[in-house]
Amino acid sequence: MRSEAVVRRLGSAIGLGIIVDGEQLPSELQLAASLNVSTVTLRDALSDLRARGLVATRRGRGGGSFVVASEEALTELSRGRLRELGSTDLRELGDVRAAVSGTAARLAAERAADSEIERLRETLGRLAAAPGGTEQRRIEGRWFIDIAAAAQSVRLTREEIELQFELGQLLWGTERTEAELAATIADHHRVVDAIAARDPATARRLVEEHVAAVTAQLVDAHVRLTRRGHRRADHTDAYPEAAGS
């Protein structure tokens, strides 16, 4: 795992709330071991995260590296990742997510306990009340993980967590209006209704439709970002003095 991958991994953990704002990171030796990387690679990643404003280092007694859950920094990290991935990569990622999340919804409709269904509804209530875009994405990611857990499948839950690590980061850079958020929450409520009604086919179809729509949005966002980058590059080539201004 190179330092860029460590940056994405730790950035995702911050964005998903697995590592919370103000939390002290483990020692470099411990963190490097948990990520299965060398301390040199980890130090490069931490230096990058500090430059991005996602990690702050304090000296002296009680010092160390601490998380800074900056929405602006997370959004910029997301946009950088969206520029890197191609449209084919995004579509393939969407295919995998549709398979995992759709199957989880189908199995949840067959296996979920009433308490788990109620938890899904409560999570959507928190999503509706969430103040910021990153917090909304974090709660929504948790909702999908909860569906996989309600499917009573450890492997599906692990796969969903891994997908949220990757997809969650991509979604931070995409904005939603209040109307779009309300429509998304309404769609998610229909999924829960299908699970509660023990209708696996409908639960799966609704989730797959949602994933297809999100994948299309990510592809569009990627195209907009890369076009914007090309326009800036063209402008710099046309006015070379701008590069040094």
PDB file of C-alpha atoms in Angstrom:
ATOM      1  CA  MET A   1       0.000   0.000   0.000  1.00  0.00           C
ATOM      2  CA  ARG A   2       1.571   3.312  -1.086  1.00  0.00           C
ATOM      3  CA  SER A   3       1.258   6.561   0.851  1.00  0.00           C
ATOM      4  CA  GLU A   4      -1.566   7.766  -1.447  1.00  0.00           C
ATOM      5  CA  ALA A   5      -3.593   4.678  -0.563  1.00  0.00           C
ATOM      6  CA  VAL A   6      -2.943   5.285   3.139  1.00  0.00           C
ATOM      7  CA  VAL A   7      -4.154   8.872   2.735  1.00  0.00           C
ATOM      8  CA  ARG A   8      -7.363   7.616   1.118  1.00  0.00           C
ATOM      9  CA  ARG A   9      -7.823   4.966   3.810  1.00  0.00           C
ATOM     10  CA  LEU A  10      -7.352   7.336   6.722  1.00  0.00           C
ATOM     11  CA  GLY A  11      -9.339  10.058   4.962  1.00  0.00           C
ATOM     12  CA  SER A  12     -12.236   7.641   4.539  1.00  0.00           C
ATOM     13  CA  ALA A  13     -12.027   6.622   8.190  1.00  0.00           C
ATOM     14  CA  ILE A  14     -12.260  10.302   9.158  1.00  0.00           C
ATOM     15  CA  GLY A  15     -15.119  10.978   6.755  1.00  0.00           C
ATOM     16  CA  LEU A  16     -17.099   7.951   7.940  1.00  0.00           C
ATOM     17  CA  GLY A  17     -16.610   8.933  11.580  1.00  0.00           C
ATOM     18  CA  ILE A  18     -14.639   5.791  12.414  1.00  0.00           C
ATOM     19  CA  ILE A  19     -11.900   8.173  13.541  1.00  0.00           C
ATOM     20  CA  VAL A  20     -13.621  11.198  15.075  1.00  0.00           C
ATOM     21  CA  ASP A  21     -12.690  14.864  15.147  1.00  0.00           C
ATOM     22  CA  GLY A  22     -10.024  15.532  17.785  1.00  0.00           C
ATOM     23  CA  GLU A  23      -9.147  11.862  18.259  1.00  0.00           C
ATOM     24  CA  GLN A  24      -5.483  11.057  18.728  1.00  0.00           C
ATOM     25  CA  LEU A  25      -4.073   8.614  16.220  1.00  0.00           C
ATOM     26  CA  PRO A  26      -2.108   5.597  17.479  1.00  0.00           C
ATOM     27  CA  SER A  27       1.672   5.751  17.504  1.00  0.00           C
ATOM     28  CA  GLU A  28       3.378   5.542  14.120  1.00  0.00           C
ATOM     29  CA  LEU A  29       4.543   1.987  14.827  1.00  0.00           C
ATOM     30  CA  GLN A  30       1.042   0.850  15.819  1.00  0.00           C
ATOM     31  CA  LEU A  31      -0.693   2.615  12.945  1.00  0.00           C
ATOM     32  CA  ALA A  32       1.824   1.366  10.366  1.00  0.00           C
ATOM     33  CA  ALA A  33       1.376  -2.192  11.635  1.00  0.00           C
ATOM     34  CA  SER A  34      -2.422  -1.973  11.509  1.00  0.00           C
ATOM     35  CA  LEU A  35      -2.293  -0.694   7.916  1.00  0.00           C
ATOM     36  CA  ASN A  36       0.454  -3.159   6.963  1.00  0.00           C
ATOM     37  CA  VAL A  37       2.790  -0.450   5.685  1.00  0.00           C
ATOM     38  CA  SER A  38       6.276   0.728   6.562  1.00  0.00           C
ATOM     39  CA  THR A  39       6.749   3.641   8.950  1.00  0.00           C
ATOM     40  CA  VAL A  40       8.314   5.592   6.064  1.00  0.00           C
ATOM     41  CA  THR A  41       5.142   5.174   3.978  1.00  0.00           C
ATOM     42  CA  LEU A  42       2.993   6.116   6.952  1.00  0.00           C
ATOM     43  CA  ARG A  43       5.039   9.250   7.664  1.00  0.00           C
ATOM     44  CA  ASP A  44       4.651  10.338   4.040  1.00  0.00           C
ATOM     45  CA  ALA A  45       0.867   9.803   4.338  1.00  0.00           C
ATOM     46  CA  LEU A  46       0.650  11.719   7.614  1.00  0.00           C
ATOM     47  CA  SER A  47       2.650  14.567   6.087  1.00  0.00           C
ATOM     48  CA  ASP A  48       0.158  14.676   3.193  1.00  0.00           C
ATOM     49  CA  LEU A  49      -2.804  14.628   5.606  1.00  0.00           C
ATOM     50  CA  ARG A  50      -1.248  17.470   7.614  1.00  0.00           C
ATOM     51  CA  ALA A  51      -0.785  19.501   4.432  1.00  0.00           C
ATOM     52  CA  ARG A  52      -4.447  18.881   3.581  1.00  0.00           C
ATOM     53  CA  GLY A  53      -5.561  20.012   7.041  1.00  0.00           C
ATOM     54  CA  LEU A  54      -6.926  16.631   8.144  1.00  0.00           C
ATOM     55  CA  VAL A  55      -4.278  15.909  10.765  1.00  0.00           C
ATOM     56  CA  ALA A  56      -2.630  18.250  13.288  1.00  0.00           C
ATOM     57  CA  THR A  57       0.546  17.436  15.206  1.00  0.00           C
ATOM     58  CA  ARG A  58       1.109  18.642  18.769  1.00  0.00           C
ATOM     59  CA  ARG A  59       4.503  18.629  20.440  1.00  0.00           C
ATOM     60  CA  GLY A  60       5.445  18.007  24.037  1.00  0.00           C
ATOM     61  CA  ARG A  61       3.662  16.070  26.767  1.00  0.00           C
ATOM     62  CA  GLY A  62       0.337  14.765  25.551  1.00  0.00           C
ATOM     63  CA  GLY A  63       1.409  15.453  21.999  1.00  0.00           C
ATOM     64  CA  GLY A  64       0.938  13.361  18.890  1.00  0.00           C
ATOM     65  CA  SER A  65      -1.137  13.365  15.708  1.00  0.00           C
ATOM     66  CA  PHE A  66      -4.786  14.364  16.051  1.00  0.00           C
ATOM     67  CA  VAL A  67      -7.675  14.205  13.597  1.00  0.00           C
ATOM     68  CA  VAL A  68      -9.174  17.389  12.150  1.00  0.00           C
ATOM     69  CA  ALA A  69     -12.490  16.494  10.489  1.00  0.00           C
ATOM     70  CA  SER A  70     -12.515  19.431   8.073  1.00  0.00           C
ATOM     71  CA  GLU A  71     -15.424  19.261   5.632  1.00  0.00           C
ATOM     72  CA  GLU A  72     -13.556  21.481   3.178  1.00  0.00           C
ATOM     73  CA  ALA A  73     -10.475  19.240   3.283  1.00  0.00           C
ATOM     74  CA  LEU A  74     -12.569  16.083   2.928  1.00  0.00           C
ATOM     75  CA  THR A  75     -14.360  17.577  -0.066  1.00  0.00           C
ATOM     76  CA  GLU A  76     -11.069  18.440  -1.754  1.00  0.00           C
ATOM     77  CA  LEU A  77      -9.750  14.930  -1.080  1.00  0.00           C
ATOM     78  CA  SER A  78     -12.916  13.556  -2.660  1.00  0.00           C
ATOM     79  CA  ARG A  79     -12.585  15.702  -5.752  1.00  0.00           C
ATOM     80  CA  GLY A  80      -8.966  14.693  -6.181  1.00  0.00           C
ATOM     81  CA  ARG A  81      -9.983  11.029  -6.094  1.00  0.00           C
ATOM     82  CA  LEU A  82     -12.810  11.673  -8.571  1.00  0.00           C
ATOM     83  CA  ARG A  83     -10.306  13.214 -10.983  1.00  0.00           C
ATOM     84  CA  GLU A  84      -8.025  10.175 -10.683  1.00  0.00           C
ATOM     85  CA  LEU A  85     -10.642   7.513 -11.375  1.00  0.00           C
ATOM     86  CA  GLY A  86     -11.889   7.042 -14.908  1.00  0.00           C
ATOM     87  CA  SER A  87     -15.523   6.655 -15.944  1.00  0.00           C
ATOM     88  CA  THR A  88     -14.978   2.918 -16.468  1.00  0.00           C
ATOM     89  CA  ASP A  89     -13.575   2.569 -12.937  1.00  0.00           C
ATOM     90  CA  LEU A  90     -16.609   4.356 -11.509  1.00  0.00           C
ATOM     91  CA  ARG A  91     -19.058   2.208 -13.464  1.00  0.00           C
ATOM     92  CA  GLU A  92     -17.308  -0.990 -12.367  1.00  0.00           C
ATOM     93  CA  LEU A  93     -17.368   0.196  -8.775  1.00  0.00           C
ATOM     94  CA  GLY A  94     -21.080   0.877  -9.204  1.00  0.00           C
ATOM     95  CA  ASP A  95     -21.578  -2.650 -10.557  1.00  0.00           C
ATOM     96  CA  VAL A  96     -19.919  -4.148  -7.487  1.00  0.00           C
ATOM     97  CA  ARG A  97     -21.900  -1.938  -5.168  1.00  0.00           C
ATOM     98  CA  ALA A  98     -25.185  -2.835  -6.864  1.00  0.00           C
ATOM     99  CA  ALA A  99     -24.376  -6.529  -6.444  1.00  0.00           C
ATOM    100  CA  VAL A 100     -23.406  -6.213  -2.767  1.00  0.00           C
ATOM    101  CA  SER A 101     -25.958  -3.639  -1.592  1.00  0.00           C
ATOM    102  CA  GLY A 102     -28.774  -5.113  -3.689  1.00  0.00           C
ATOM    103  CA  THR A 103     -28.145  -8.599  -2.330  1.00  0.00           C
ATOM    104  CA  ALA A 104     -27.947  -7.237   1.220  1.00  0.00           C
ATOM    105  CA  ALA A 105     -31.337  -5.553   0.813  1.00  0.00           C
ATOM    106  CA  ARG A 106     -32.864  -8.755  -0.583  1.00  0.00           C
ATOM    107  CA  LEU A 107     -31.579 -10.853   2.293  1.00  0.00           C
ATOM    108  CA  ALA A 108     -32.544  -8.214   4.855  1.00  0.00           C
ATOM    109  CA  ALA A 109     -36.147  -8.480   3.616  1.00  0.00           C
ATOM    110  CA  GLU A 110     -35.971 -12.195   4.357  1.00  0.00           C
ATOM    111  CA  ARG A 111     -34.005 -12.142   7.626  1.00  0.00           C
ATOM    112  CA  ALA A 112     -34.100  -8.760   9.388  1.00  0.00           C
ATOM    113  CA  ALA A 113     -35.458  -8.612  12.927  1.00  0.00           C
ATOM    114  CA  ASP A 114     -38.087  -5.985  13.761  1.00  0.00           C
ATOM    115  CA  SER A 115     -35.542  -4.150  15.936  1.00  0.00           C
ATOM    116  CA  GLU A 116     -33.143  -3.919  12.987  1.00  0.00           C
ATOM    117  CA  ILE A 117     -35.868  -2.522  10.745  1.00  0.00           C
ATOM    118  CA  GLU A 118     -36.670   0.093  13.386  1.00  0.00           C
ATOM    119  CA  ARG A 119     -32.990   1.005  13.549  1.00  0.00           C
ATOM    120  CA  LEU A 120     -32.994   1.599   9.787  1.00  0.00           C
ATOM    121  CA  ARG A 121     -35.922   4.012  10.175  1.00  0.00           C
ATOM    122  CA  GLU A 122     -34.188   5.808  13.058  1.00  0.00           C
ATOM    123  CA  THR A 123     -31.038   6.236  10.980  1.00  0.00           C
ATOM    124  CA  LEU A 124     -33.055   7.874   8.204  1.00  0.00           C
ATOM    125  CA  GLY A 125     -34.508  10.249  10.789  1.00  0.00           C
ATOM    126  CA  ARG A 126     -30.971  11.255  11.772  1.00  0.00           C
ATOM    127  CA  LEU A 127     -30.086  11.658   8.103  1.00  0.00           C
ATOM    128  CA  ALA A 128     -32.968  14.097   7.616  1.00  0.00           C
ATOM    129  CA  ALA A 129     -31.777  16.166  10.606  1.00  0.00           C
ATOM    130  CA  ALA A 130     -28.043  16.107   9.780  1.00  0.00           C
ATOM    131  CA  PRO A 131     -26.622  19.645   9.390  1.00  0.00           C
ATOM    132  CA  GLY A 132     -23.844  19.200   6.820  1.00  0.00           C
ATOM    133  CA  GLY A 133     -23.047  17.312   3.651  1.00  0.00           C
ATOM    134  CA  THR A 134     -20.260  15.192   5.123  1.00  0.00           C
ATOM    135  CA  GLU A 135     -22.380  14.222   8.126  1.00  0.00           C
ATOM    136  CA  GLN A 136     -25.251  13.317   5.786  1.00  0.00           C
ATOM    137  CA  ARG A 137     -22.992  11.078   3.704  1.00  0.00           C
ATOM    138  CA  ARG A 138     -21.595   9.508   6.877  1.00  0.00           C
ATOM    139  CA  ILE A 139     -25.056   8.628   8.202  1.00  0.00           C
ATOM    140  CA  GLU A 140     -26.186   7.365   4.804  1.00  0.00           C
ATOM    141  CA  GLY A 141     -23.140   5.099   4.622  1.00  0.00           C
ATOM    142  CA  ARG A 142     -23.977   3.778   8.073  1.00  0.00           C
ATOM    143  CA  TRP A 143     -27.518   3.042   6.847  1.00  0.00           C
ATOM    144  CA  PHE A 144     -26.227   0.842   4.035  1.00  0.00           C
ATOM    145  CA  ILE A 145     -23.925  -0.974   6.448  1.00  0.00           C
ATOM    146  CA  ASP A 146     -26.887  -1.532   8.772  1.00  0.00           C
ATOM    147  CA  ILE A 147     -28.847  -3.109   5.896  1.00  0.00           C
ATOM    148  CA  ALA A 148     -25.983  -5.540   5.313  1.00  0.00           C
ATOM    149  CA  ALA A 149     -25.890  -6.317   9.040  1.00  0.00           C
ATOM    150  CA  ALA A 150     -29.660  -6.906   8.976  1.00  0.00           C
ATOM    151  CA  ALA A 151     -29.053  -9.443   6.202  1.00  0.00           C
ATOM    152  CA  GLN A 152     -27.288 -11.544   8.872  1.00  0.00           C
ATOM    153  CA  SER A 153     -24.210 -11.896   6.658  1.00  0.00           C
ATOM    154  CA  VAL A 154     -20.762 -11.120   8.046  1.00  0.00           C
ATOM    155  CA  ARG A 155     -19.152 -11.268   4.598  1.00  0.00           C
ATOM    156  CA  LEU A 156     -21.693  -8.911   3.023  1.00  0.00           C
ATOM    157  CA  THR A 157     -21.259  -6.492   5.920  1.00  0.00           C
ATOM    158  CA  ARG A 158     -17.487  -6.494   5.437  1.00  0.00           C
ATOM    159  CA  GLU A 159     -17.893  -5.899   1.715  1.00  0.00           C
ATOM    160  CA  GLU A 160     -20.323  -3.039   2.338  1.00  0.00           C
ATOM    161  CA  ILE A 161     -17.912  -1.425   4.797  1.00  0.00           C
ATOM    162  CA  GLU A 162     -15.113  -1.631   2.211  1.00  0.00           C
ATOM    163  CA  LEU A 163     -17.389  -0.106  -0.423  1.00  0.00           C
ATOM    164  CA  GLN A 164     -18.316   2.728   1.918  1.00  0.00           C
ATOM    165  CA  PHE A 165     -14.621   3.354   2.565  1.00  0.00           C
ATOM    166  CA  GLU A 166     -14.125   3.888  -1.159  1.00  0.00           C
ATOM    167  CA  LEU A 167     -17.493   5.303  -2.223  1.00  0.00           C
ATOM    168  CA  GLY A 168     -17.971   7.489   0.819  1.00  0.00           C
ATOM    169  CA  GLN A 169     -14.865   9.428  -0.071  1.00  0.00           C
ATOM    170  CA  LEU A 170     -16.029   9.916  -3.652  1.00  0.00           C
ATOM    171  CA  LEU A 171     -19.447  11.186  -2.570  1.00  0.00           C
ATOM    172  CA  TRP A 172     -18.155  13.931  -0.259  1.00  0.00           C
ATOM    173  CA  GLY A 173     -17.330  16.052  -3.290  1.00  0.00           C
ATOM    174  CA  THR A 174     -20.836  15.868  -4.776  1.00  0.00           C
ATOM    175  CA  GLU A 175     -23.479  18.283  -3.559  1.00  0.00           C
ATOM    176  CA  ARG A 176     -27.208  17.754  -3.030  1.00  0.00           C
ATOM    177  CA  THR A 177     -29.964  20.314  -2.772  1.00  0.00           C
ATOM    178  CA  GLU A 178     -32.507  20.039   0.031  1.00  0.00           C
ATOM    179  CA  ALA A 179     -35.030  18.711  -2.479  1.00  0.00           C
ATOM    180  CA  GLU A 180     -32.576  16.062  -3.714  1.00  0.00           C
ATOM    181  CA  LEU A 181     -31.800  14.984  -0.164  1.00  0.00           C
ATOM    182  CA  ALA A 182     -35.511  14.745   0.645  1.00  0.00           C
ATOM    183  CA  ALA A 183     -36.083  12.618  -2.466  1.00  0.00           C
ATOM    184  CA  THR A 184     -33.185  10.327  -1.512  1.00  0.00           C
ATOM    185  CA  ILE A 185     -34.537   9.868   2.001  1.00  0.00           C
ATOM    186  CA  ALA A 186     -37.986   9.088   0.594  1.00  0.00           C
ATOM    187  CA  ASP A 187     -36.408   6.448  -1.669  1.00  0.00           C
ATOM    188  CA  HIS A 188     -34.575   4.947   1.298  1.00  0.00           C
ATOM    189  CA  HIS A 189     -37.827   4.812   3.286  1.00  0.00           C
ATOM    190  CA  ARG A 190     -39.348   2.799   0.439  1.00  0.00           C
ATOM    191  CA  VAL A 191     -36.494   0.325   0.774  1.00  0.00           C
ATOM    192  CA  VAL A 192     -37.180  -0.042   4.505  1.00  0.00           C
ATOM    193  CA  ASP A 193     -40.894  -0.439   3.771  1.00  0.00           C
ATOM    194  CA  ALA A 194     -40.080  -3.266   1.332  1.00  0.00           C
ATOM    195  CA  ILE A 195     -37.838  -4.917   3.929  1.00  0.00           C
ATOM    196  CA  ALA A 196     -40.578  -4.608   6.565  1.00  0.00           C
ATOM    197  CA  ALA A 197     -43.121  -6.040   4.107  1.00  0.00           C
ATOM    198  CA  ARG A 198     -40.803  -9.016   3.478  1.00  0.00           C
ATOM    199  CA  ASP A 199     -40.617  -8.125  -0.211  1.00  0.00           C
ATOM    200  CA  PRO A 200     -37.037  -9.052  -1.215  1.00  0.00           C
ATOM    201  CA  ALA A 201     -37.452  -8.398  -4.947  1.00  0.00           C
ATOM    202  CA  THR A 202     -38.663  -4.827  -4.423  1.00  0.00           C
ATOM    203  CA  ALA A 203     -36.016  -4.098  -1.774  1.00  0.00           C
ATOM    204  CA  ARG A 204     -33.263  -5.228  -4.120  1.00  0.00           C
ATOM    205  CA  ARG A 205     -34.669  -3.381  -7.138  1.00  0.00           C
ATOM    206  CA  LEU A 206     -34.959  -0.093  -5.247  1.00  0.00           C
ATOM    207  CA  VAL A 207     -31.402  -0.281  -3.944  1.00  0.00           C
ATOM    208  CA  GLU A 208     -30.023  -1.184  -7.376  1.00  0.00           C
ATOM    209  CA  GLU A 209     -31.885   1.772  -8.910  1.00  0.00           C
ATOM    210  CA  HIS A 210     -30.428   4.087  -6.272  1.00  0.00           C
ATOM    211  CA  VAL A 211     -26.903   2.781  -6.885  1.00  0.00           C
ATOM    212  CA  ALA A 212     -27.307   3.233 -10.652  1.00  0.00           C
ATOM    213  CA  ALA A 213     -28.406   6.845 -10.156  1.00  0.00           C
ATOM    214  CA  VAL A 214     -25.504   7.594  -7.783  1.00  0.00           C
ATOM    215  CA  THR A 215     -23.020   5.985 -10.184  1.00  0.00           C
ATOM    216  CA  ALA A 216     -24.293   8.178 -13.019  1.00  0.00           C
ATOM    217  CA  GLN A 217     -23.893  11.250 -10.795  1.00  0.00           C
ATOM    218  CA  LEU A 218     -20.311  10.286  -9.972  1.00  0.00           C
ATOM    219  CA  VAL A 219     -19.473   9.817 -13.655  1.00  0.00           C
ATOM    220  CA  ASP A 220     -20.970  13.247 -14.426  1.00  0.00           C
ATOM    221  CA  ALA A 221     -19.014  14.799 -11.550  1.00  0.00           C
ATOM    222  CA  HIS A 222     -15.809  13.187 -12.841  1.00  0.00           C
ATOM    223  CA  VAL A 223     -16.405  14.570 -16.338  1.00  0.00           C
ATOM    224  CA  ARG A 224     -17.070  18.092 -14.985  1.00  0.00           C
ATOM    225  CA  LEU A 225     -13.926  18.056 -12.826  1.00  0.00           C
ATOM    226  CA  THR A 226     -11.658  16.797 -15.596  1.00  0.00           C
ATOM    227  CA  ARG A 227     -13.069  19.294 -18.102  1.00  0.00           C
ATOM    228  CA  ARG A 228     -12.479  22.090 -15.604  1.00  0.00           C
ATOM    229  CA  GLY A 229      -8.904  20.869 -15.153  1.00  0.00           C
ATOM    230  CA  HIS A 230      -8.339  20.814 -18.918  1.00  0.00           C
ATOM    231  CA  ARG A 231      -9.673  24.364 -19.248  1.00  0.00           C
ATOM    232  CA  ARG A 232      -7.279  25.568 -16.539  1.00  0.00           C
ATOM    233  CA  ALA A 233      -4.372  23.802 -18.237  1.00  0.00           C
ATOM    234  CA  ASP A 234      -5.270  25.332 -21.587  1.00  0.00           C
ATOM    235  CA  HIS A 235      -5.455  28.764 -19.990  1.00  0.00           C
ATOM    236  CA  THR A 236      -2.025  28.325 -18.389  1.00  0.00           C
ATOM    237  CA  ASP A 237      -0.522  27.197 -21.724  1.00  0.00           C
ATOM    238  CA  ALA A 238      -2.014  30.194 -23.487  1.00  0.00           C
ATOM    239  CA  TYR A 239      -0.764  32.589 -20.769  1.00  0.00           C
ATOM    240  CA  PRO A 240       2.484  31.034 -19.453  1.00  0.00           C
ATOM    241  CA  GLU A 241       3.073  33.990 -17.097  1.00  0.00           C
ATOM    242  CA  ALA A 242       0.042  32.795 -15.115  1.00  0.00           C
ATOM    243  CA  ALA A 243       2.000  29.728 -14.024  1.00  0.00           C
ATOM    244  CA  GLY A 244       4.427  31.860 -12.079  1.00  0.00           C
ATOM    245  CA  SER A 245       2.005  34.473 -10.766  1.00  0.00           C
TER     246      SER A 245
END
